[in-house]
PDB file of C-alpha atoms in Angstrom:
ATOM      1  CA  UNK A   1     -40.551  58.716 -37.504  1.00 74.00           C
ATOM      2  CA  UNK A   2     -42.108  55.264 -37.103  1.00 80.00           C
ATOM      3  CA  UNK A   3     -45.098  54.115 -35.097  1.00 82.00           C
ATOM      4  CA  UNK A   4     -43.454  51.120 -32.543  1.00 84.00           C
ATOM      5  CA  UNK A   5     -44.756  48.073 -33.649  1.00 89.00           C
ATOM      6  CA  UNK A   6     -44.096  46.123 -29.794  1.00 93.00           C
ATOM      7  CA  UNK A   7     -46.379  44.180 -28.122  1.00 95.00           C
ATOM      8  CA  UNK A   8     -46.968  43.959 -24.737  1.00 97.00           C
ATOM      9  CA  UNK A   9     -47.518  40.689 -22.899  1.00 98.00           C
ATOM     10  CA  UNK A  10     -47.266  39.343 -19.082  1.00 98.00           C
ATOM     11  CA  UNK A  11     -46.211  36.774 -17.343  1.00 98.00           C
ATOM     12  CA  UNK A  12     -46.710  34.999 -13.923  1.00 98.00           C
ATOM     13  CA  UNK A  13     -44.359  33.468 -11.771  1.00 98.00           C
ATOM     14  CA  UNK A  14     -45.680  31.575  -9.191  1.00 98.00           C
ATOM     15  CA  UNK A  15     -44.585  29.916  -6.571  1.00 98.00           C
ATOM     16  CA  UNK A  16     -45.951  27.572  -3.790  1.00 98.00           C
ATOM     17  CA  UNK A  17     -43.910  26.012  -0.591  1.00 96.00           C
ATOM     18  CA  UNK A  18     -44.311  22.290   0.079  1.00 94.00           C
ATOM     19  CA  UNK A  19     -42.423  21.312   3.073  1.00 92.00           C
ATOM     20  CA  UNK A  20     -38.816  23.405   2.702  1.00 92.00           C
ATOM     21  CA  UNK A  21     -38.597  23.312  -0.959  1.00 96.00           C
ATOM     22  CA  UNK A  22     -40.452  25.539  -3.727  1.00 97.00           C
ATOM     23  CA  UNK A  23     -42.284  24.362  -6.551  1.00 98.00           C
ATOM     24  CA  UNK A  24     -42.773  26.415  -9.758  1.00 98.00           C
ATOM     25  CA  UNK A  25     -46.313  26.713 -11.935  1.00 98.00           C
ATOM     26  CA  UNK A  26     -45.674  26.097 -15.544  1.00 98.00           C
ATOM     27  CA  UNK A  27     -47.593  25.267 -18.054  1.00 98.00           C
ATOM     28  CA  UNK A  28     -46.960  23.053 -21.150  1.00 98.00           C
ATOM     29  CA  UNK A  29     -47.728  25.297 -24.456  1.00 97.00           C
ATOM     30  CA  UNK A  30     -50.275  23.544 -27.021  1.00 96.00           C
ATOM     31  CA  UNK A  31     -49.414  26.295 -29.744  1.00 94.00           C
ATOM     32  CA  UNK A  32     -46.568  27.739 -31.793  1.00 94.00           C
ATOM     33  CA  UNK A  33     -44.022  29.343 -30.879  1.00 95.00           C
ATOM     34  CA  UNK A  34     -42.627  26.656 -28.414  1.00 97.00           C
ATOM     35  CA  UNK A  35     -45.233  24.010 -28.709  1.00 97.00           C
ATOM     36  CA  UNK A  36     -44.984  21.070 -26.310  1.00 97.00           C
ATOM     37  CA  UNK A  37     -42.731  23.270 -24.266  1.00 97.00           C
ATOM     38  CA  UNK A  38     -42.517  23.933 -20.966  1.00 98.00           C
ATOM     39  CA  UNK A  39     -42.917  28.136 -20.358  1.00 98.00           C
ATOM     40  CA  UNK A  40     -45.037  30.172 -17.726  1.00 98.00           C
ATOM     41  CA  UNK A  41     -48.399  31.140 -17.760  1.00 98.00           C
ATOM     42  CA  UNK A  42     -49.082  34.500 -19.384  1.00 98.00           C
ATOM     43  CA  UNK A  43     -50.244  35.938 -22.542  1.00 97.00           C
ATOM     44  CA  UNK A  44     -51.141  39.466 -24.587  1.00 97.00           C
ATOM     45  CA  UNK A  45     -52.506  41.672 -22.690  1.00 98.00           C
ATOM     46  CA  UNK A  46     -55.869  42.551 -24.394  1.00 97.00           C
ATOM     47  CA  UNK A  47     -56.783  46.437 -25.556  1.00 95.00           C
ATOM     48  CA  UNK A  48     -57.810  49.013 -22.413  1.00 97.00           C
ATOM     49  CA  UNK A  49     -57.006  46.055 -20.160  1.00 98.00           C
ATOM     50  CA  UNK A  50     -54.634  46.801 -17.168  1.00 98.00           C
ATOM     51  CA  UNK A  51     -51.591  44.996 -17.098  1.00 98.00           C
ATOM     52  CA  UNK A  52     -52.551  43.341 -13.291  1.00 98.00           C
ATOM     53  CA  UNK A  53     -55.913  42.473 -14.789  1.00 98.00           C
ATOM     54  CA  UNK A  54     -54.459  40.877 -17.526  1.00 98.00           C
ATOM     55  CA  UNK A  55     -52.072  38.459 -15.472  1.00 98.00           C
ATOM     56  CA  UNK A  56     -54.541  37.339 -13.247  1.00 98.00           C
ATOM     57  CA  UNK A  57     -56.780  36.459 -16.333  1.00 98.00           C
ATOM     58  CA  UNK A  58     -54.017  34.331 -17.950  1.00 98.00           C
ATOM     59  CA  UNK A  59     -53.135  32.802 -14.760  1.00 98.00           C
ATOM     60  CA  UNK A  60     -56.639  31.455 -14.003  1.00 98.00           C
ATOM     61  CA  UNK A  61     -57.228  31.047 -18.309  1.00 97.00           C
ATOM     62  CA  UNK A  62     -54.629  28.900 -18.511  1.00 98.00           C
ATOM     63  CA  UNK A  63     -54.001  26.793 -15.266  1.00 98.00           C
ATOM     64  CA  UNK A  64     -57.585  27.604 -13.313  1.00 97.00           C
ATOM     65  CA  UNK A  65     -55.715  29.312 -10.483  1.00 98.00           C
ATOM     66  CA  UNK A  66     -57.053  32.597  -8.840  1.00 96.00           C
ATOM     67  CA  UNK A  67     -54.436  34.912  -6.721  1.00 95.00           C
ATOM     68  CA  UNK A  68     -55.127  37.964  -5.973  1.00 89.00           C
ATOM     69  CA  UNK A  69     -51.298  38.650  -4.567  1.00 95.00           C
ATOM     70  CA  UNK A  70     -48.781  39.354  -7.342  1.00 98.00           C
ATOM     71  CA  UNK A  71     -46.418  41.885  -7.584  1.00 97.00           C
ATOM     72  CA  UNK A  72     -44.346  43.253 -10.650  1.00 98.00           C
ATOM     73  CA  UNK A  73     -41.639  41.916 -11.081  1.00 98.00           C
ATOM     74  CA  UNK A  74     -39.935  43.537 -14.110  1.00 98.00           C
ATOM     75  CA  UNK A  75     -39.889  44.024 -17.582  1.00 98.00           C
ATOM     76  CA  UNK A  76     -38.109  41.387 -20.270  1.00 98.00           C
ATOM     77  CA  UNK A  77     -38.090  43.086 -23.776  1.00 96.00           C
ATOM     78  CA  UNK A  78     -35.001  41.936 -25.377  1.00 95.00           C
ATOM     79  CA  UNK A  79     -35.802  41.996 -28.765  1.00 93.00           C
ATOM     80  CA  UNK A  80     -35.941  37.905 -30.418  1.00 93.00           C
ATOM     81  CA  UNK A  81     -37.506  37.050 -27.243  1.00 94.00           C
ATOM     82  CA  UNK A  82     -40.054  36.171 -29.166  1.00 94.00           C
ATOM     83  CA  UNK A  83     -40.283  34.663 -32.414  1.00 93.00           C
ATOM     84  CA  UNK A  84     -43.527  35.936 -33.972  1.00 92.00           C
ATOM     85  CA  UNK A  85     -42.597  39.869 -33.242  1.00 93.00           C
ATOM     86  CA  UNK A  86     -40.928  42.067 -30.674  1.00 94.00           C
ATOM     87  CA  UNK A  87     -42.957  41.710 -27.274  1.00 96.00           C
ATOM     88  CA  UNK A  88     -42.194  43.241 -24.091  1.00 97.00           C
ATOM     89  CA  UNK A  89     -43.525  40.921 -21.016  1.00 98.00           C
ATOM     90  CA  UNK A  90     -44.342  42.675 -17.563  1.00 98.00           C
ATOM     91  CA  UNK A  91     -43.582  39.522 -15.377  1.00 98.00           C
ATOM     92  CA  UNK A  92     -45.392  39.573 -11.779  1.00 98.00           C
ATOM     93  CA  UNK A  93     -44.766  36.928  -8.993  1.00 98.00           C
ATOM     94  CA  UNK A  94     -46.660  35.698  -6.451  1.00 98.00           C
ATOM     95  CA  UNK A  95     -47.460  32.710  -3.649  1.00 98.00           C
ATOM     96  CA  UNK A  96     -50.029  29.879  -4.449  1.00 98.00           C
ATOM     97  CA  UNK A  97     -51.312  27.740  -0.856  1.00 96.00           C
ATOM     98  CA  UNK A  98     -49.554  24.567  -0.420  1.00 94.00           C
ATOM     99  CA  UNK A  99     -52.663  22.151  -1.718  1.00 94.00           C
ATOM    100  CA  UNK A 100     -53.576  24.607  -4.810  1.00 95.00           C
ATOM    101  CA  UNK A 101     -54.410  22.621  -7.174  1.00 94.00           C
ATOM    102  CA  UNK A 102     -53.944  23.255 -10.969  1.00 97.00           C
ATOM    103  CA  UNK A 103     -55.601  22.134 -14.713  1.00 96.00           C
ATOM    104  CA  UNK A 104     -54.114  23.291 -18.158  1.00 96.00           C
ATOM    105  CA  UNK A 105     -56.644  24.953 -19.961  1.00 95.00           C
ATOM    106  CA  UNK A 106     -57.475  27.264 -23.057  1.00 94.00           C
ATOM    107  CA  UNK A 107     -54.082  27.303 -24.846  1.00 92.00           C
ATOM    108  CA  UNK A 108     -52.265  25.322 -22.129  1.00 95.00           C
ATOM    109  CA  UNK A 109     -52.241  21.309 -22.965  1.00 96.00           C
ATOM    110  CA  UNK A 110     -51.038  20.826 -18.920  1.00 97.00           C
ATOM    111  CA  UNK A 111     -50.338  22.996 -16.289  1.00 98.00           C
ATOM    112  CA  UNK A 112     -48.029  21.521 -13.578  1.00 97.00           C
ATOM    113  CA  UNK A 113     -45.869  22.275 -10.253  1.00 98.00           C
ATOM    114  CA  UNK A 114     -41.938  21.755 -10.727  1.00 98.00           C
ATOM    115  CA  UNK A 115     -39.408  21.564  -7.915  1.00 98.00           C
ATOM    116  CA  UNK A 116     -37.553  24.864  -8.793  1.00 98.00           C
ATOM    117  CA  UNK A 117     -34.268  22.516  -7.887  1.00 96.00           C
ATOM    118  CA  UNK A 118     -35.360  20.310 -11.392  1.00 97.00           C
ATOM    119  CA  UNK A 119     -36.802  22.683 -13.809  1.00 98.00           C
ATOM    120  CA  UNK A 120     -37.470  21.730 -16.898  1.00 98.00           C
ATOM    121  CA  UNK A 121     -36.124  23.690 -20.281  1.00 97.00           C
ATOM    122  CA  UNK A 122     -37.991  26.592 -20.626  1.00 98.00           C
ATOM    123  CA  UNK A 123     -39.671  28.299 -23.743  1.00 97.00           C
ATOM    124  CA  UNK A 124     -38.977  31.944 -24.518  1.00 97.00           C
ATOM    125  CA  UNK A 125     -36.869  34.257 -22.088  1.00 98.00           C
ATOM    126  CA  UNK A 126     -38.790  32.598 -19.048  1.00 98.00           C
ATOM    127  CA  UNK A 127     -35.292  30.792 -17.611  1.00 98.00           C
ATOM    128  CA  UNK A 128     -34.287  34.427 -17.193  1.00 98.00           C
ATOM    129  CA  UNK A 129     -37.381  36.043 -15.420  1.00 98.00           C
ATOM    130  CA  UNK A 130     -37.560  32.811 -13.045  1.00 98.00           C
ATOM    131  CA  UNK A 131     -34.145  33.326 -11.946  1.00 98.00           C
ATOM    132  CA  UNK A 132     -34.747  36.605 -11.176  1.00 98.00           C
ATOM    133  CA  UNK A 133     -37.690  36.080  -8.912  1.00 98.00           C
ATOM    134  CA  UNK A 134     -35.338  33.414  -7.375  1.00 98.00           C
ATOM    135  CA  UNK A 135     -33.093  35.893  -6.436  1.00 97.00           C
ATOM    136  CA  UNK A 136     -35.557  38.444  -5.362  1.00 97.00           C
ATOM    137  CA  UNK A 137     -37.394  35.956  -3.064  1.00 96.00           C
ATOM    138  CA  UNK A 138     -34.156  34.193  -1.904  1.00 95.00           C
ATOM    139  CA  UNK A 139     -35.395  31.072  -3.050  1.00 92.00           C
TER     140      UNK A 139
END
């Protein structure tokens, strides 16, 4: 038998509503895989670290944005989802207020809101997950 060798990372989805449309947080990546890409925020989720913990902590690491909502949203593990090894992201979504404001930081060059009616390419899988939480939030 042979010890799994998958990594587990997460992923948030976050919305805010200006007016009647949505806007998206993404960030733009400073590091390989994806590099000058557009993705969401997220990262690996650190040893004896729960998997809520760890969203919220990449979602403030890398865009300075706190929430305390987010709910799971599901699980993306297709494998060659990511480049550097098989990883399994728990995405979780949640609402930002209208006037949050946002800064890329740690391995994020920019963190930015997007219209989700002119999205940009995404890195990764993330076109997937954010259609999803379109569809689960009607959006």
């Amino acid at each position: 038998m042979r010890t799994s060798k998958i990594f587990v990372t997460v992923d948030a989805v976050v919305f805010r509503k200006i007016n009647d449309n949505y806007e998206l947080l993404l960030i733009k990546r400073k590091n390989d895989p994806f590099k000058g890409r557009w993705a969401l925020p997220g990262g690996f989720v650190d040893e004896n670290e729960d998997l809520l913990d760890a969203v919220k902590r990449e979602l403030t690491e890398e865009t300075e944005l706190q929430l305390t909502a987010l709910e799971q949203l599901g699980a993306f593990g297709k494998p060659g989802r990511d480049p550097r090894q098989h990883t399994v992201s728990v995405a979780y979504t949640g609402f930002a207020d209208e006037n949050s404001e946002v800064n890329g930081a740690d391995d994020a060059d920019e963190a930015k809101w997007f219209s989700v009616k002119n999205l940009p390419e995404l890195a990764f899988d993330h076109a997937d997950i954010v259609n999803l939480a379109l569809q689960k939030h009607r959006l």
